[in-house]
Short mmCIF file of C-alpha atoms and ligand atoms in Angstrom, two decimals:
data_model
loop_
_atom_site.label_atom_id
_atom_site.label_comp_id
_atom_site.label_asym_id
_atom_site.label_seq_id
_atom_site.Cartn_x
_atom_site.Cartn_y
_atom_site.Cartn_z
CA MET A 22 59.11 37.80 21.40
CA ARG A 23 58.20 36.03 24.60
CA ILE A 24 54.66 36.62 25.80
CA THR A 25 53.78 35.66 29.33
CA GLY A 26 51.11 36.78 31.69
CA SER A 27 47.89 35.89 33.31
CA ALA A 28 44.25 36.89 33.33
CA ARG A 29 41.53 36.33 35.88
CA ILE A 30 38.00 35.50 34.98
CA ALA A 31 35.75 35.80 38.01
CA ALA A 32 32.55 34.60 36.41
CA ALA A 33 33.36 30.98 35.62
CA ALA A 34 35.22 27.90 36.81
CA PRO A 35 38.00 26.23 34.77
CA GLU A 36 35.65 23.55 33.34
CA GLN A 37 33.50 26.22 31.68
CA ILE A 38 36.45 28.36 30.57
CA PHE A 39 38.12 25.32 29.04
CA ARG A 40 34.97 24.59 27.06
CA LEU A 41 34.65 28.21 25.92
CA LEU A 42 38.29 28.35 24.82
CA LEU A 43 37.80 25.31 22.62
CA ASP A 44 34.58 26.57 21.06
CA PRO A 45 35.30 28.14 17.64
CA ALA A 46 32.18 30.32 17.83
CA VAL A 47 33.35 31.80 21.12
CA LEU A 48 36.95 32.20 19.97
CA SER A 49 35.97 34.04 16.85
CA LYS A 50 33.85 36.43 18.92
CA CYS A 51 36.65 37.09 21.39
CA LEU A 52 39.60 37.50 19.01
CA PRO A 53 39.73 41.16 17.97
CA GLY A 54 39.17 41.42 14.22
CA CYS A 55 38.39 37.72 13.70
CA GLU A 56 36.08 37.34 10.74
CA GLY A 57 35.64 33.62 10.84
CA LEU A 58 37.02 30.44 12.34
CA GLU A 59 36.26 27.30 10.45
CA ARG A 60 36.93 23.77 11.62
CA THR A 61 39.22 21.97 9.20
CA GLY A 62 40.09 18.89 11.24
CA GLU A 63 40.46 17.47 14.69
CA ASP A 64 41.48 20.52 16.82
CA GLU A 65 42.43 22.50 13.77
CA TYR A 66 40.80 25.63 12.43
CA ARG A 67 41.21 28.03 9.58
CA MET A 68 41.03 31.64 10.61
CA ARG A 69 40.43 34.88 8.76
CA MET A 70 41.26 38.04 10.58
CA LYS A 71 41.05 41.72 9.75
CA ALA A 72 43.36 43.47 12.12
CA VAL A 73 42.62 47.16 12.62
CA ILE A 74 45.15 48.65 14.96
CA GLY A 75 45.14 52.39 14.98
CA ALA A 76 45.52 53.53 11.39
CA VAL A 77 46.98 50.17 10.34
CA SER A 78 44.72 47.62 8.80
CA GLY A 79 45.41 44.31 7.15
CA ALA A 80 43.84 40.96 6.53
CA PHE A 81 45.43 37.77 7.79
CA ASP A 82 44.71 34.18 6.77
CA GLY A 83 45.91 31.47 9.02
CA THR A 84 45.43 28.42 11.14
CA VAL A 85 44.87 27.72 14.80
CA ARG A 86 45.90 24.34 16.16
CA LEU A 87 45.22 22.99 19.63
CA SER A 88 47.19 20.17 21.21
CA ASP A 89 48.09 18.46 24.50
CA GLN A 90 44.63 19.00 25.84
CA LYS A 91 44.33 18.15 29.51
CA ALA A 92 40.84 19.29 30.36
CA PRO A 93 40.26 21.41 32.35
CA GLN A 94 43.85 22.35 33.25
CA SER A 95 45.87 23.09 30.18
CA PHE A 96 46.34 22.97 26.43
CA ARG A 97 48.76 24.25 23.85
CA MET A 98 47.79 26.58 21.07
CA ALA A 99 49.69 27.26 17.86
CA VAL A 100 48.70 30.13 15.60
CA GLU A 101 50.03 30.97 12.18
CA GLY A 102 48.84 33.71 9.94
CA SER A 103 50.03 35.74 7.01
CA GLY A 104 48.79 38.57 4.91
CA ARG A 105 49.98 41.40 2.69
CA ILE A 106 51.36 43.34 5.65
CA GLY A 107 53.33 40.52 7.26
CA PHE A 108 53.14 37.27 9.11
CA VAL A 109 52.61 36.07 12.68
CA LYS A 110 53.59 32.72 14.10
CA GLY A 111 53.18 31.77 17.70
CA GLU A 112 52.96 28.84 20.05
CA GLY A 113 52.14 28.74 23.71
CA LEU A 114 50.80 26.94 26.72
CA LEU A 115 47.64 28.01 28.52
CA LYS A 116 47.08 26.83 32.08
CA LEU A 117 43.81 27.14 33.92
CA ALA A 118 43.45 27.05 37.68
CA GLY A 119 40.37 27.45 39.83
CA GLN A 120 40.40 30.39 42.19
CA ASP A 121 37.52 31.53 44.44
CA GLY A 122 34.95 30.18 42.03
CA GLY A 123 36.66 31.90 39.10
CA THR A 124 39.58 30.96 36.88
CA GLU A 125 43.14 32.15 36.69
CA ILE A 126 44.55 31.68 33.18
CA ALA A 127 48.32 31.74 32.84
CA TYR A 128 49.83 31.92 29.37
CA ASP A 129 53.39 31.53 28.24
CA GLY A 130 54.37 31.57 24.62
CA GLU A 131 56.73 32.67 21.94
CA VAL A 132 55.53 34.81 19.05
CA GLN A 133 57.35 35.77 15.88
CA VAL A 134 56.17 38.64 13.75
CA GLY A 135 57.75 39.30 10.39
CA GLY A 136 57.35 41.21 7.17
CA MET A 137 56.62 44.90 6.73
CA ILE A 138 54.59 45.20 9.91
CA ALA A 139 57.52 44.00 11.99
CA SER A 140 60.24 45.98 10.26
CA VAL A 141 58.48 49.31 10.69
CA GLY A 142 56.35 48.62 13.74
CA GLN A 143 58.97 47.05 16.02
CA ARG A 144 58.47 49.70 18.68
CA LEU A 145 54.80 48.81 18.98
CA LEU A 146 54.80 45.02 18.62
CA ASP A 147 54.95 44.24 22.31
CA ALA A 148 52.32 46.82 23.28
CA THR A 149 50.06 45.63 20.47
CA ALA A 150 50.39 41.95 21.36
CA ARG A 151 49.49 42.70 24.97
CA MET A 152 46.59 44.86 23.85
CA ILE A 153 45.16 42.02 21.75
CA ILE A 154 45.52 39.56 24.64
CA ARG A 155 43.84 41.92 27.12
CA ARG A 156 40.94 42.53 24.74
CA PHE A 157 40.61 38.80 24.15
CA PHE A 158 40.32 38.01 27.86
CA THR A 159 37.96 40.91 28.49
CA ARG A 160 35.59 39.52 25.88
CA LEU A 161 36.04 35.98 27.11
CA SER A 162 35.12 37.21 30.55
CA GLU A 163 31.94 38.76 29.10
CA GLU A 164 31.10 35.50 27.34
CA ALA A 165 31.64 33.56 30.57
CA GLY A 166 29.35 35.92 32.46
CA GLN A 167 26.39 35.19 30.19
CA MET B 25 56.82 53.50 -1.10
CA ILE B 26 53.82 54.44 -3.25
CA PRO B 27 50.42 54.17 -1.62
CA GLN B 28 47.56 52.29 -3.14
CA ASN B 29 45.18 54.50 -5.16
CA PHE B 30 42.70 56.48 -3.12
CA ASP B 31 40.11 59.20 -3.56
CA TYR B 32 40.58 62.51 -1.86
CA ALA B 33 38.04 64.96 -0.49
CA ALA B 34 38.62 68.20 1.38
CA PRO B 35 35.29 69.29 2.86
CA SER B 36 34.90 72.70 4.47
CA THR B 37 32.43 71.78 7.20
CA ILE B 38 32.35 69.13 9.92
CA GLU B 39 28.94 67.94 8.69
CA GLU B 40 30.28 67.23 5.20
CA ALA B 41 33.29 65.46 6.67
CA LEU B 42 31.07 63.24 8.84
CA GLU B 43 28.91 62.45 5.83
CA LEU B 44 31.98 61.33 3.86
CA LEU B 45 33.35 59.36 6.81
CA ALA B 46 30.18 57.30 7.06
CA ASP B 47 31.74 55.22 4.26
CA PRO B 48 33.77 52.46 6.00
CA GLU B 49 36.48 52.76 3.32
CA ALA B 50 37.07 56.43 4.18
CA LYS B 51 39.61 57.72 6.67
CA ALA B 52 40.19 61.12 8.21
CA LEU B 53 43.44 62.89 7.36
CA ALA B 54 44.80 65.52 9.73
CA GLY B 55 48.54 66.29 9.72
CA GLY B 56 49.27 63.01 7.95
CA MET B 57 52.39 62.46 10.06
CA SER B 58 51.24 59.02 11.17
CA LEU B 59 48.76 58.09 8.45
CA ILE B 60 50.68 58.93 5.26
CA PRO B 61 53.80 56.87 6.09
CA LEU B 62 51.54 53.90 6.88
CA MET B 63 49.82 54.33 3.51
CA LYS B 64 53.17 54.52 1.70
CA LEU B 65 54.18 51.26 3.33
CA ARG B 66 50.74 49.91 2.47
CA LEU B 67 50.03 49.13 6.08
CA ALA B 68 46.94 51.25 5.64
CA ALA B 69 44.98 51.43 2.42
CA PRO B 70 41.89 53.60 2.85
CA GLY B 71 39.74 53.99 -0.26
CA ARG B 72 39.27 57.68 0.42
CA LEU B 73 41.01 60.31 2.49
CA VAL B 74 38.84 62.98 4.04
CA ASP B 75 41.21 65.89 4.62
CA LEU B 76 40.08 67.87 7.67
CA ARG B 77 42.49 70.77 7.20
CA ARG B 78 40.05 73.01 5.30
CA ILE B 79 37.52 72.98 8.13
CA ALA B 80 38.11 76.42 9.61
CA GLY B 81 36.22 75.74 12.85
CA LEU B 82 38.65 72.99 13.80
CA ARG B 83 41.71 75.23 13.73
CA GLU B 84 40.79 77.68 16.50
CA ILE B 85 41.97 78.09 20.07
CA ARG B 86 39.39 79.85 22.26
CA GLN B 87 39.07 80.72 25.92
CA ASP B 88 35.63 80.28 27.35
CA ASP B 89 34.30 79.73 30.91
CA GLY B 90 37.57 78.97 32.61
CA ALA B 91 38.60 76.54 29.88
CA LEU B 92 40.65 76.57 26.73
CA ARG B 93 38.98 74.92 23.76
CA ILE B 94 41.53 73.75 21.25
CA GLY B 95 40.36 72.65 17.82
CA ALA B 96 41.39 69.14 16.81
CA LEU B 97 43.33 70.41 13.78
CA VAL B 98 45.51 72.81 15.74
CA THR B 99 49.12 71.78 15.12
CA HIS B 100 51.73 71.05 17.76
CA SER B 101 53.69 74.17 16.81
CA GLU B 102 50.57 76.36 17.00
CA ILE B 103 50.00 75.09 20.54
CA GLU B 104 53.65 75.59 21.41
CA SER B 105 53.62 79.21 20.23
CA SER B 106 50.06 80.33 21.03
CA PRO B 107 50.18 83.25 23.52
CA LEU B 108 46.84 82.06 24.91
CA VAL B 109 48.05 78.52 25.59
CA ARG B 110 51.43 79.69 26.88
CA SER B 111 49.83 82.01 29.42
CA ARG B 112 46.70 80.05 30.39
CA CYS B 113 47.87 76.45 30.09
CA PRO B 114 51.66 76.48 29.91
CA LEU B 115 51.94 72.75 30.57
CA LEU B 116 50.31 71.98 27.23
CA ALA B 117 52.54 74.45 25.34
CA GLU B 118 55.63 73.03 27.02
CA THR B 119 54.59 69.48 26.13
CA ALA B 120 53.92 70.38 22.49
CA SER B 121 57.44 71.82 22.24
CA HIS B 122 58.86 68.38 23.10
CA ILE B 123 57.18 66.53 20.22
CA GLY B 124 59.37 65.10 17.44
CA ASP B 125 61.11 67.64 15.27
CA LEU B 126 60.00 70.93 13.75
CA GLN B 127 58.51 69.36 10.61
CA VAL B 128 56.40 67.00 12.71
CA ARG B 129 55.27 69.85 14.96
CA ASN B 130 54.37 72.01 11.97
CA ALA B 131 52.11 69.36 10.43
CA GLY B 132 50.97 67.05 13.25
CA THR B 133 47.76 67.92 15.10
CA ILE B 134 46.50 67.43 18.63
CA GLY B 135 43.37 65.63 17.41
CA GLY B 136 45.43 63.28 15.25
CA SER B 137 47.74 62.47 18.12
CA ILE B 138 44.85 61.68 20.47
CA ALA B 139 43.01 59.61 17.85
CA HIS B 140 46.15 57.63 17.02
CA ASN B 141 46.82 56.95 20.73
CA ASP B 142 50.42 55.89 20.33
CA PRO B 143 51.64 54.66 23.74
CA ALA B 144 54.72 56.89 23.35
CA ALA B 145 52.92 60.11 22.36
CA ASP B 146 53.73 63.16 24.49
CA TYR B 147 50.35 64.88 24.87
CA PRO B 148 48.69 62.21 27.02
CA ALA B 149 51.00 63.00 29.98
CA ALA B 150 49.90 66.63 30.02
CA LEU B 151 46.29 65.93 29.10
CA PHE B 152 45.89 63.40 31.92
CA ALA B 153 47.50 65.79 34.40
CA LEU B 154 45.11 68.50 33.20
CA GLU B 155 42.07 66.19 33.33
CA ALA B 156 41.32 67.15 29.73
CA LYS B 157 38.03 66.46 28.04
CA VAL B 158 37.54 65.64 24.40
CA LYS B 159 34.60 66.63 22.23
CA VAL B 160 33.61 64.00 19.71
CA ALA B 161 31.16 64.38 16.82
CA GLY B 162 29.44 61.68 14.80
CA LYS B 163 26.72 61.90 12.16
CA GLY B 164 23.98 63.70 14.11
CA THR B 165 25.66 63.08 17.47
CA GLU B 166 27.95 65.00 19.76
CA ARG B 167 29.45 64.06 23.10
CA THR B 168 32.11 65.33 25.44
CA LEU B 169 34.03 62.78 27.43
CA PRO B 170 37.03 62.75 29.74
CA LEU B 171 40.22 61.65 27.99
CA GLU B 172 40.31 58.77 30.44
CA GLU B 173 37.15 57.35 28.84
CA LEU B 174 38.31 57.96 25.28
CA VAL B 175 41.60 56.15 25.71
CA VAL B 176 41.06 52.40 25.77
CA ASP B 177 44.36 50.67 25.10
CA ALA B 178 47.52 50.98 23.02
CA MET B 179 46.40 52.41 19.63
CA VAL B 180 42.77 51.89 20.61
CA THR B 181 40.22 54.57 21.48
CA ALA B 182 36.50 54.59 22.18
CA LEU B 183 35.89 56.50 18.92
CA GLU B 184 33.21 54.80 16.84
CA PRO B 185 33.92 54.32 13.12
CA GLY B 186 33.14 57.60 11.37
CA GLU B 187 33.44 59.70 14.53
CA LEU B 188 35.75 62.70 14.74
CA ILE B 189 37.50 64.44 17.58
CA THR B 190 36.55 68.09 17.19
CA GLU B 191 37.91 69.79 20.29
CA VAL B 192 40.19 69.27 23.26
CA ILE B 193 39.17 71.07 26.45
CA VAL B 194 41.74 71.94 29.12
CA PRO B 195 41.34 74.15 32.19
CA VAL B 196 42.71 77.67 32.40
CA GLU B 197 45.37 77.47 35.08
CA ALA B 198 45.96 80.07 37.78
CA ALA B 199 49.30 81.84 37.38
CA SER B 200 50.36 80.44 40.76
CA THR B 201 50.04 76.81 39.61
CA GLY B 202 53.34 75.09 38.95
CA THR B 203 53.64 72.70 36.01
CA SER B 204 56.32 70.79 34.17
CA TYR B 205 56.76 68.07 31.55
CA GLN B 206 59.91 65.94 31.67
CA LYS B 207 60.72 63.20 29.20
CA MET B 208 63.34 60.76 28.05
CA ARG B 209 63.25 60.97 24.26
CA GLN B 210 63.95 58.24 21.85
CA PRO B 211 66.83 59.86 19.99
CA ALA B 212 65.70 59.08 16.42
CA SER B 213 62.00 59.95 16.47
CA GLY B 214 61.69 62.05 19.58
CA PHE B 215 58.86 59.87 20.90
CA ALA B 216 58.75 59.53 24.69
CA ILE B 217 60.39 56.42 26.11
CA VAL B 218 58.83 57.78 29.28
CA GLY B 219 57.28 61.20 29.85
CA VAL B 220 55.80 62.67 33.03
CA ALA B 221 53.74 65.82 33.47
CA ALA B 222 53.10 67.32 36.89
CA ARG B 223 50.88 70.19 38.03
CA LEU B 224 50.46 71.36 41.59
CA GLU B 225 49.62 74.29 43.84
CA LYS B 226 51.47 75.52 46.89
CA SER B 227 49.92 77.30 49.83
CA ASN B 228 51.28 77.87 53.34
CA GLY B 229 54.22 75.66 52.55
CA ARG B 230 52.04 72.66 51.62
CA ILE B 231 51.45 71.05 48.24
CA GLY B 232 47.88 70.67 47.03
CA SER B 233 45.82 69.76 43.94
CA VAL B 234 48.59 67.55 42.60
CA ARG B 235 48.03 65.90 39.23
CA VAL B 236 50.54 63.61 37.59
CA GLY B 237 50.17 62.27 34.05
CA VAL B 238 52.43 59.60 32.59
CA THR B 239 53.09 58.47 29.04
CA GLY B 240 55.36 55.86 27.42
CA LEU B 241 55.31 53.54 30.40
CA GLY B 242 52.08 51.62 29.85
CA PRO B 243 49.74 50.77 26.99
CA SER B 244 48.34 54.32 27.11
CA GLY B 245 48.82 57.46 29.13
CA PHE B 246 47.34 57.55 32.63
CA ARG B 247 46.98 59.59 35.79
CA ALA B 248 49.24 58.37 38.58
CA ARG B 249 46.67 58.76 41.34
CA ARG B 250 48.72 57.02 44.03
CA VAL B 251 51.60 59.43 43.50
CA GLU B 252 49.17 62.35 43.75
CA GLU B 253 47.69 61.06 47.01
CA LEU B 254 51.07 60.51 48.61
CA LEU B 255 52.27 63.98 47.68
CA ASP B 256 49.12 65.94 48.50
CA GLY B 257 49.46 67.86 51.76
CA THR B 258 53.20 67.32 52.13
CA ALA B 259 55.81 70.05 52.24
CA GLY B 260 57.42 68.65 49.09
CA SER B 261 60.75 67.73 50.64
CA ASP B 262 63.11 65.69 48.51
CA GLY B 263 62.34 62.59 50.56
CA GLU B 264 58.58 63.07 50.21
CA ILE B 265 58.86 63.55 46.45
CA ARG B 266 60.97 60.42 46.06
CA GLU B 267 58.64 58.38 48.20
CA ALA B 268 55.63 59.45 46.15
CA ALA B 269 57.42 58.92 42.82
CA ALA B 270 58.45 55.42 43.87
CA VAL B 271 54.91 54.11 43.32
CA VAL B 272 54.38 55.59 39.83
CA ALA B 273 54.69 52.24 38.04
CA GLU B 274 52.72 50.18 40.55
CA GLY B 275 50.10 48.08 38.84
CA VAL B 276 51.18 49.18 35.34
CA GLU B 277 52.05 46.62 32.70
CA ALA B 278 55.19 48.35 31.44
CA ASN B 279 56.08 48.42 27.74
CA ALA B 280 59.22 46.80 26.40
CA ASP B 281 60.87 47.32 23.03
CA LEU B 282 64.28 47.69 21.38
CA HIS B 283 64.87 50.98 23.13
CA ALA B 284 64.01 50.13 26.71
CA SER B 285 63.07 47.06 28.72
CA ALA B 286 60.07 47.07 31.05
CA ASP B 287 62.30 47.33 34.14
CA TYR B 288 64.26 50.21 32.70
CA ARG B 289 61.04 52.03 31.82
CA ARG B 290 59.74 51.56 35.37
CA HIS B 291 62.99 53.00 36.69
CA LEU B 292 62.84 55.93 34.27
CA ALA B 293 59.26 56.62 35.27
CA GLN B 294 60.35 57.15 38.88
CA VAL B 295 63.27 59.35 37.92
CA PHE B 296 61.19 61.52 35.60
CA THR B 297 58.34 61.77 38.09
CA VAL B 298 60.78 63.18 40.63
CA ARG B 299 62.10 65.64 38.05
CA ALA B 300 58.64 66.76 36.92
CA ILE B 301 57.40 67.30 40.48
CA ARG B 302 60.55 69.18 41.49
CA ALA B 303 60.35 71.44 38.47
CA ALA B 304 56.62 72.07 38.98
CA LEU B 305 57.26 72.90 42.62
CA ALA B 306 59.98 75.37 41.72
CA ARG B 307 57.52 77.15 39.41
CA ALA B 308 54.57 77.25 41.83
CA SER B 309 54.08 80.40 43.87
C1 FAD C 9 59.33 61.36 12.59
C2 FAD C 9 58.19 61.49 13.54
C3 FAD C 9 58.45 61.77 14.86
C4 FAD C 9 57.41 61.92 15.78
N1 FAD C 9 57.71 62.19 17.08
C5 FAD C 9 56.71 62.33 17.98
C6 FAD C 9 56.99 62.65 19.34
O1 FAD C 9 58.11 62.84 19.76
N2 FAD C 9 55.94 62.76 20.20
C7 FAD C 9 54.65 62.60 19.78
O2 FAD C 9 53.75 62.72 20.60
N3 FAD C 9 54.36 62.32 18.50
C8 FAD C 9 55.35 62.18 17.59
N4 FAD C 9 55.04 61.90 16.28
C9 FAD C 9 53.63 61.71 15.89
C10 FAD C 9 53.04 63.05 15.51
O3 FAD C 9 52.80 63.82 16.68
C11 FAD C 9 51.72 62.91 14.73
O4 FAD C 9 51.46 64.16 14.29
C12 FAD C 9 50.50 62.44 15.47
O5 FAD C 9 50.67 61.24 16.13
C13 FAD C 9 49.35 62.22 14.50
O6 FAD C 9 48.80 63.43 14.17
P1 FAD C 9 48.45 63.82 12.68
O7 FAD C 9 47.71 65.11 12.77
O8 FAD C 9 49.66 63.81 11.84
O9 FAD C 9 47.43 62.66 12.28
P2 FAD C 9 47.28 61.79 10.93
O10 FAD C 9 48.53 61.07 10.64
O11 FAD C 9 46.68 62.61 9.85
O12 FAD C 9 46.17 60.76 11.46
C14 FAD C 9 46.48 59.78 12.43
C15 FAD C 9 45.25 58.93 12.71
O13 FAD C 9 44.26 59.68 13.43
C16 FAD C 9 43.05 59.78 12.68
N5 FAD C 9 42.59 61.17 12.92
C17 FAD C 9 43.27 62.31 12.66
N6 FAD C 9 42.58 63.37 13.10
C18 FAD C 9 41.43 62.92 13.63
C19 FAD C 9 40.30 63.54 14.26
N7 FAD C 9 40.22 64.88 14.44
N8 FAD C 9 39.30 62.74 14.71
C20 FAD C 9 39.38 61.39 14.57
N9 FAD C 9 40.41 60.76 13.99
C21 FAD C 9 41.44 61.50 13.52
C22 FAD C 9 43.42 59.47 11.26
O14 FAD C 9 42.33 58.93 10.55
C23 FAD C 9 44.52 58.44 11.45
O15 FAD C 9 44.00 57.19 11.73
C24 FAD C 9 56.06 61.76 15.35
C25 FAD C 9 55.80 61.47 14.01
C26 FAD C 9 56.84 61.36 13.10
C27 FAD C 9 56.52 61.07 11.67
#
């Protein structure tokens, strides 16, 4: 599933947003359900997540890898996670651009979801992915405002 | 297809239920139409189910002060067939009749549907058009909030862990109000690919008090305020209805899935907005 879109963060310029996006403490606060993000190497983190989406809940273990960093304009992020209820694998490019003192973040990526969650939840995958992204940027925006 | 082991409790009062739900491993069970299949697939594995169906106070429909108060555990088929709902708030009864199949309507509840907040659920269209309020109880707390504040995103509500929806409050409509719910159903489940509810009044040949609620199109149901504004005060000619309906999807991030692309959903939303408004207009007097 292709995921593209953009989010605007009024409170901070690209330099600050770039820094926040690469800070594991901030990321783990902003990712819905993230229970811990632990640095395992240069630009590589281990992530534990407890996703609670409606009545569905499941734990995911995975990795987050950042690459092609061009501060403060862009970087690539690869996420992989799996758990009892299925797996998620995604890769995408995030681009930051200054706009009226704030930042416009454009994202473009490809996500695969598999396992039980995908075979029975197909109808809701797209809506759920967008929901998680919106919540992420809302929280990032709150972090940037502080 | 066998759920993980769980405890089961069937309290008879809301207070007992809230006490049991204070345990983070516990989950409320209403009609079970959404929750039980998820448990069988092990996509949900609550340690304890707190069955709300024995709580008598949650199964009533009452009229009081110009409003209908519908208990959270009232089933879709009870709403569909209730003489009180059919005469005082026909839009809600009509909407309930469009949900799933008979088995789902016999077991599924209005509180469960609102709490689950599936983007394709039918009720939100009507409840947004009716500016419904929802009563929510927690341990020692109680609040009433507009549906608009309860609904946060796809499958996400502002309910705190351990909180319960206890009542849904909709206005008693004047007999002269025209209402209609029109949907495109997904053939297998019945869920709304897009659903639109309209309510309006007509006086001296002009349309007034228009409310339009939409479901299936975006992450959650919503009120199409721009459509309402464009239609308010017009004579409701075909051209005016089309022009108003044309903006229904403006600013909405449309859903896409196997059944319908985002563009197709946006198109359907316009078509079904026209149909709902026309039908409501024909019923207004
Ligand atoms: C085959 C099929 C077809 C369907 N088609 C449609 C359709 O066309 N249109 C449509 O709108 N719906 C449809 N549904 C969904 C149906 O309406 C469900 O009944 C509804 O979504 C959930 O209600 P429930 O009472 O069964 O809740 P449950 O499954 O018991 O619970 C759902 C969730 O809500 C929570 N919950 C339940 N009650 C409360 C409460 N009072 N307070 C707080 N939390 C609560 C539960 O803990 C759980 O997380 C369909 C379902 C099935 C299985």
